Short mmCIF file of C-alpha atoms and ligand atoms in Angstrom, two decimals:
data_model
loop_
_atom_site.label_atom_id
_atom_site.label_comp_id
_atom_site.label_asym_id
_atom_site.label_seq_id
_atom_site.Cartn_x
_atom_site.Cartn_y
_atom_site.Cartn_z
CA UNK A 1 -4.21 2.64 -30.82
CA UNK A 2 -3.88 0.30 -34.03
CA UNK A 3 -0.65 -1.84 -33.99
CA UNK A 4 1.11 -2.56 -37.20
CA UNK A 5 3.88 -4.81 -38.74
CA UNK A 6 6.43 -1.23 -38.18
CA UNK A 7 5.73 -1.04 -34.66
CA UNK A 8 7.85 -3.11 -31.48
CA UNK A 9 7.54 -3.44 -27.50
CA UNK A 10 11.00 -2.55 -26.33
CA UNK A 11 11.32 -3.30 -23.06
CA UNK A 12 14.19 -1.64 -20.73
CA UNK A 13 16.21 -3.68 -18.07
CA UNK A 14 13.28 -5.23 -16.36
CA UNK A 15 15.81 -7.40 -14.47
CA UNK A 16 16.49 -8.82 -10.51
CA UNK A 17 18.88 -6.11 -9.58
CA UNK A 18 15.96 -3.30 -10.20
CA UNK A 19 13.28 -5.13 -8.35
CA UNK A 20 12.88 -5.10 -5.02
CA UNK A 21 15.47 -6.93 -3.06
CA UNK A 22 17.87 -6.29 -5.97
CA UNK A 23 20.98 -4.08 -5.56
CA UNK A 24 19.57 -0.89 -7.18
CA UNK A 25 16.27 -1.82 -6.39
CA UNK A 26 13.35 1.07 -8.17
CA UNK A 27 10.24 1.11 -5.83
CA UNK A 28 7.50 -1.62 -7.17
CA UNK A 29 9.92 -2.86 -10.09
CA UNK A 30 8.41 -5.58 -10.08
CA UNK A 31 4.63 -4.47 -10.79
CA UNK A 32 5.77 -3.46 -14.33
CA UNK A 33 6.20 -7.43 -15.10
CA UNK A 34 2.58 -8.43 -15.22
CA UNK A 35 1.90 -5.64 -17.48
CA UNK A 36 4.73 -6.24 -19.95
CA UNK A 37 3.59 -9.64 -20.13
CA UNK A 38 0.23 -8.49 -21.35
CA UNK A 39 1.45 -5.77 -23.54
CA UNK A 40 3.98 -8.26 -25.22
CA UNK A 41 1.15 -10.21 -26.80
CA UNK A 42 0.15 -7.72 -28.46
CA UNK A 43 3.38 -7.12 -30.55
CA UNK A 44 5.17 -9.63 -33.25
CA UNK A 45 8.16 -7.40 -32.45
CA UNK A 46 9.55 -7.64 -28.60
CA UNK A 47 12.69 -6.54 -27.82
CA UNK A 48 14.15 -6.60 -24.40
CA UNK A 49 17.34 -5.04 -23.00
CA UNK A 50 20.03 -5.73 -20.35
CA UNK A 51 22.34 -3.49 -18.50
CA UNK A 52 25.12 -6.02 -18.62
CA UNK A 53 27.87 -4.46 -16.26
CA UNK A 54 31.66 -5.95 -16.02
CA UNK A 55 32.79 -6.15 -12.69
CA UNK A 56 34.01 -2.66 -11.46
CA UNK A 57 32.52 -1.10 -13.79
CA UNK A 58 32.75 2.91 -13.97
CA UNK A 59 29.56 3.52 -13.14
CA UNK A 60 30.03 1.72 -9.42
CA UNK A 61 30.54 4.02 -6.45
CA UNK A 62 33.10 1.26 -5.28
CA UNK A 63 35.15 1.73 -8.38
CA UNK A 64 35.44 4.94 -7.06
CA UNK A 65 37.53 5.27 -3.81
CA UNK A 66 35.58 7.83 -1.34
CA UNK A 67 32.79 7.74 -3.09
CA UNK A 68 29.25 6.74 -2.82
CA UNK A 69 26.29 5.76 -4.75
CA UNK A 70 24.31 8.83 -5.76
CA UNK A 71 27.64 11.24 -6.04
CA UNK A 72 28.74 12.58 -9.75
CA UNK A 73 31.90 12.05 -11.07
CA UNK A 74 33.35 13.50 -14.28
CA UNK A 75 34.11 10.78 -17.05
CA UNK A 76 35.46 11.33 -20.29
CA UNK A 77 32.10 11.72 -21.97
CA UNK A 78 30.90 14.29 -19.24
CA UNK A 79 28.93 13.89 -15.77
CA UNK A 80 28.20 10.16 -14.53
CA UNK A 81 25.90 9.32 -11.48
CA UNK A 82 27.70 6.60 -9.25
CA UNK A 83 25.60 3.89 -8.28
CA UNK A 84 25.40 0.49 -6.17
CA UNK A 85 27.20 -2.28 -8.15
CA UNK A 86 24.18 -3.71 -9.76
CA UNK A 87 23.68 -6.06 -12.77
CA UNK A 88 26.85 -7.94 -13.46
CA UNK A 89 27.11 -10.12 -16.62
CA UNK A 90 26.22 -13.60 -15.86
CA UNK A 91 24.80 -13.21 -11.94
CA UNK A 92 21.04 -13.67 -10.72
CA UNK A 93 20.97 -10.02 -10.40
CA UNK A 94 21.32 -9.28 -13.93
CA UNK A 95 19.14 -11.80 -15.01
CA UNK A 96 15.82 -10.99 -16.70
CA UNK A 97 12.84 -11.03 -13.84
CA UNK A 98 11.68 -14.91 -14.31
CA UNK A 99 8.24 -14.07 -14.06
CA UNK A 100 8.64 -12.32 -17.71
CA UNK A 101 7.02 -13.95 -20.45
CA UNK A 102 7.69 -12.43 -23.54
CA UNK A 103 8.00 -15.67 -25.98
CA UNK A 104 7.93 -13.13 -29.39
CA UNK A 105 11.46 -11.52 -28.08
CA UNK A 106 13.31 -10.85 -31.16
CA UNK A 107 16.33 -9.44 -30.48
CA UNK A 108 18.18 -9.10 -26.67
CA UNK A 109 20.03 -6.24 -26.67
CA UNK A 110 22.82 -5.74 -23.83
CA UNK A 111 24.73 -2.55 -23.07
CA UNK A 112 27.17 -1.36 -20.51
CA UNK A 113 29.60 -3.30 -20.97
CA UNK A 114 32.49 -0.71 -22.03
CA UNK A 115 34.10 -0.64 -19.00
CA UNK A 116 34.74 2.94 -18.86
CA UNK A 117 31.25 4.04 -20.31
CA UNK A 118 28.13 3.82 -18.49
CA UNK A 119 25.33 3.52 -20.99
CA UNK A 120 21.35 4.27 -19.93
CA UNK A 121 20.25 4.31 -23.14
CA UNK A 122 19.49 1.36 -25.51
CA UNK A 123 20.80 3.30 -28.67
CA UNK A 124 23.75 4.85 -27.73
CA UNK A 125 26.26 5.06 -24.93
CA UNK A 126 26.29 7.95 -22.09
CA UNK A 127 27.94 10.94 -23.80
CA UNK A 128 25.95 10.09 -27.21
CA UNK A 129 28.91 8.84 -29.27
CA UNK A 130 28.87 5.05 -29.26
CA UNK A 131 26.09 3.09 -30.57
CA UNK A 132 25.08 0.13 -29.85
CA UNK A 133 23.72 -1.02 -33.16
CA UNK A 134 19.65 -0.96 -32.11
CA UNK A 135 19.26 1.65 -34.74
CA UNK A 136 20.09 0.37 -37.40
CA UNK A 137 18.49 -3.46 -36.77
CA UNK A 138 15.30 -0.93 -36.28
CA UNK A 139 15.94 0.19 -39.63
CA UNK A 140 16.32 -3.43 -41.57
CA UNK A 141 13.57 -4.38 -39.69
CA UNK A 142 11.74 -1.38 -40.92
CA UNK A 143 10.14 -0.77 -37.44
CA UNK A 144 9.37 3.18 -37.48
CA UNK A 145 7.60 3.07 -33.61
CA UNK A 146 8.65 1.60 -30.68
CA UNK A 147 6.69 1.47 -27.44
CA UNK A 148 8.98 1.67 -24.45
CA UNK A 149 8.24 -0.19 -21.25
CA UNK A 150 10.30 -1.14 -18.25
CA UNK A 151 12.97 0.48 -15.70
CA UNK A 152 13.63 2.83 -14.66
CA UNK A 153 11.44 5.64 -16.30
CA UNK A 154 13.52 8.50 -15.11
CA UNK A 155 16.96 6.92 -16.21
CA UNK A 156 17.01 3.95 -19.01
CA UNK A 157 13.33 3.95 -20.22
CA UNK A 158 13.99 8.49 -20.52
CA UNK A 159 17.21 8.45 -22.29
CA UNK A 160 16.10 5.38 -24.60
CA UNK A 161 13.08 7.40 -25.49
CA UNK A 162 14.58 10.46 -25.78
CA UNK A 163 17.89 8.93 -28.67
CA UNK A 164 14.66 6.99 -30.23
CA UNK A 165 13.56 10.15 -30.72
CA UNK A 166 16.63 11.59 -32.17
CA UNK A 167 16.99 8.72 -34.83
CA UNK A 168 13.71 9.82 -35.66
CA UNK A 169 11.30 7.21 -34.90
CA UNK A 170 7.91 7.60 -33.57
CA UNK A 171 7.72 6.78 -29.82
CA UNK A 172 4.96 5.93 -26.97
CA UNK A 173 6.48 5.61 -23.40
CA UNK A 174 3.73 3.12 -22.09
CA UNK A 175 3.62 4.86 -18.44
CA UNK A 176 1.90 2.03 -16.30
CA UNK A 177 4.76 -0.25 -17.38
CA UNK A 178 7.39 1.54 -16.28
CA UNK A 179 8.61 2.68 -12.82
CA UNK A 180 10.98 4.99 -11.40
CA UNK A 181 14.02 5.52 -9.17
CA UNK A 182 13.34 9.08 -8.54
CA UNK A 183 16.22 10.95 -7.38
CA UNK A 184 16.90 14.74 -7.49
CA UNK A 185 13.33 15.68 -9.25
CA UNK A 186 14.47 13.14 -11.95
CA UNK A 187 11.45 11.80 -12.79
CA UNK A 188 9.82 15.68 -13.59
CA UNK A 189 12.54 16.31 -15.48
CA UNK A 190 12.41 12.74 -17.18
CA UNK A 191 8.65 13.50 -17.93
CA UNK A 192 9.55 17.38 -19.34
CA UNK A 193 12.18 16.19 -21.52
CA UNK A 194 11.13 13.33 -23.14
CA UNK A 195 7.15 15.39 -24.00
CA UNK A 196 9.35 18.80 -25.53
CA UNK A 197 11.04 15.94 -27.64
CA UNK A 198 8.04 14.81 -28.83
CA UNK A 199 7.66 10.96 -27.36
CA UNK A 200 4.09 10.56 -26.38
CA UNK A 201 2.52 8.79 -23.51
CA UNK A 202 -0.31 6.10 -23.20
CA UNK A 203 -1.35 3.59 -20.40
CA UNK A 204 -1.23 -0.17 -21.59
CA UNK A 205 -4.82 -0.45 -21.70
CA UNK A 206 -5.03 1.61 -25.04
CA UNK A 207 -2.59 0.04 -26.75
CA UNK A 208 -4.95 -2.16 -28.69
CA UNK A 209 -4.35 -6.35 -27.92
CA UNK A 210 -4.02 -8.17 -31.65
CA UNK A 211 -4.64 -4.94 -33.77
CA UNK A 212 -3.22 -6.45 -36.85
CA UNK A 213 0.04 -7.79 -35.78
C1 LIG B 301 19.74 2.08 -14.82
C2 LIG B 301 20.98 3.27 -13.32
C3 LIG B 301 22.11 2.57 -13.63
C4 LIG B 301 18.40 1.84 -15.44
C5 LIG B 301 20.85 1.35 -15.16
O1 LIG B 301 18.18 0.74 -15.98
O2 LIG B 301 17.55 2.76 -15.41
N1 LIG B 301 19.82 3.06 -13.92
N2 LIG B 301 22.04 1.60 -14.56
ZN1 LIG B 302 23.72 0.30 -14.94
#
């Protein structure tokens, strides 16, 4: 798979609080850091992401009296999953795994921060409304393809593919370098959804290392 000037690694939330130990831990989070690192070489375009939560945050079960992680509550902008509180700006659990090396990083993009909106996707906030502005620096930048990498496949990486798609741009979910929480069949449906829409799938090893980047 040639690599051109148009194409970027964008890699999803591939921070403590999603690796194991961390407060929302996904199962071998970790093992997706090794491969980023070697996949990020490859690209003169790497953009990482950060769910970057404000304390008590909507999306927290304990925001949520009687709640607990894993339940649904309604929100303005429809259904939202409650979950652990996990990645709070500025602590070690929303800090980018330090084992990352991605020096060609051109842009960090944060999101979740809207207290009242949850937001999985690194183009627009939960309930599709509010972007966050990744389009259209994709645009000036005149990047048509993105390949997605990080966590978790069946939540951030699947609705970050899935908006990519619906901006129109070309997009390979690189499916060794991500990982999944898995709840509720998620990760099926994550998988169905994001091949009707038309995002393709490839395993790092064919995404070629220096081909003409
Ligand atoms: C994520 C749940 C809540 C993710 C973020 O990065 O996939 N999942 N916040
Ligand atoms: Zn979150």
């Amino acid at each position: 798979m040639g690599l051109s000037a148009g194409d970027a690694l964008l890699v999803v939330d591939v921070q403590n609080d999603f690796c194991p130990g961390g407060a929302l831990a996904v199962p071998e989070g970790d093992a997706v850091v090794p491969v980023v690192n070697r996949l990020a070489a490859s690209f003169r375009n790497v953009i990482l992401t950060q769910d970057w939560h404000p304390p008590e945050h909507l999306s927290f079960a304990s925001s949520h009296p009687g709640r607990k992680p894993g339940d649904v509550v309604q929100a303005p902008y429809g259904e939202q999953m409650l979950w652990p509180d996990h990645c709070v700006q500025a602590t070690h659990g929303a800090e980018l795994h330090e084992a990352l090396e991605v020096p060609r990083t051109c842009l960090v993009l944060r999101k979740g921060m809207d207290p009242v909106v949850d937001s999985y996707s690194a183009f627009f906030e939960n309930g599709g409304s509010t972007p966050t502005g990744l389009r259209g620096y994709l645009e000036e930048r005149r990047i048509g393809r993105i390949f997605v990498a990080g966590l978790a496949a069946d939540f951030c990486v699947r609705y970050t593919a899935l908006d990519a798609r619906k901006v129109g741009l070309d997009v390979v979910v690189v499916e060794d370098a991500v990982r999944s929480i898995d709840v509720d069949g998620s990760l099926d449906a994550a998988w169905r959804e994001m091949e009707q829409a038309g995002v393709r799938r490839a395993a790092s090893r064919e995404v070629a290392r220096g081909g003409g980047t």
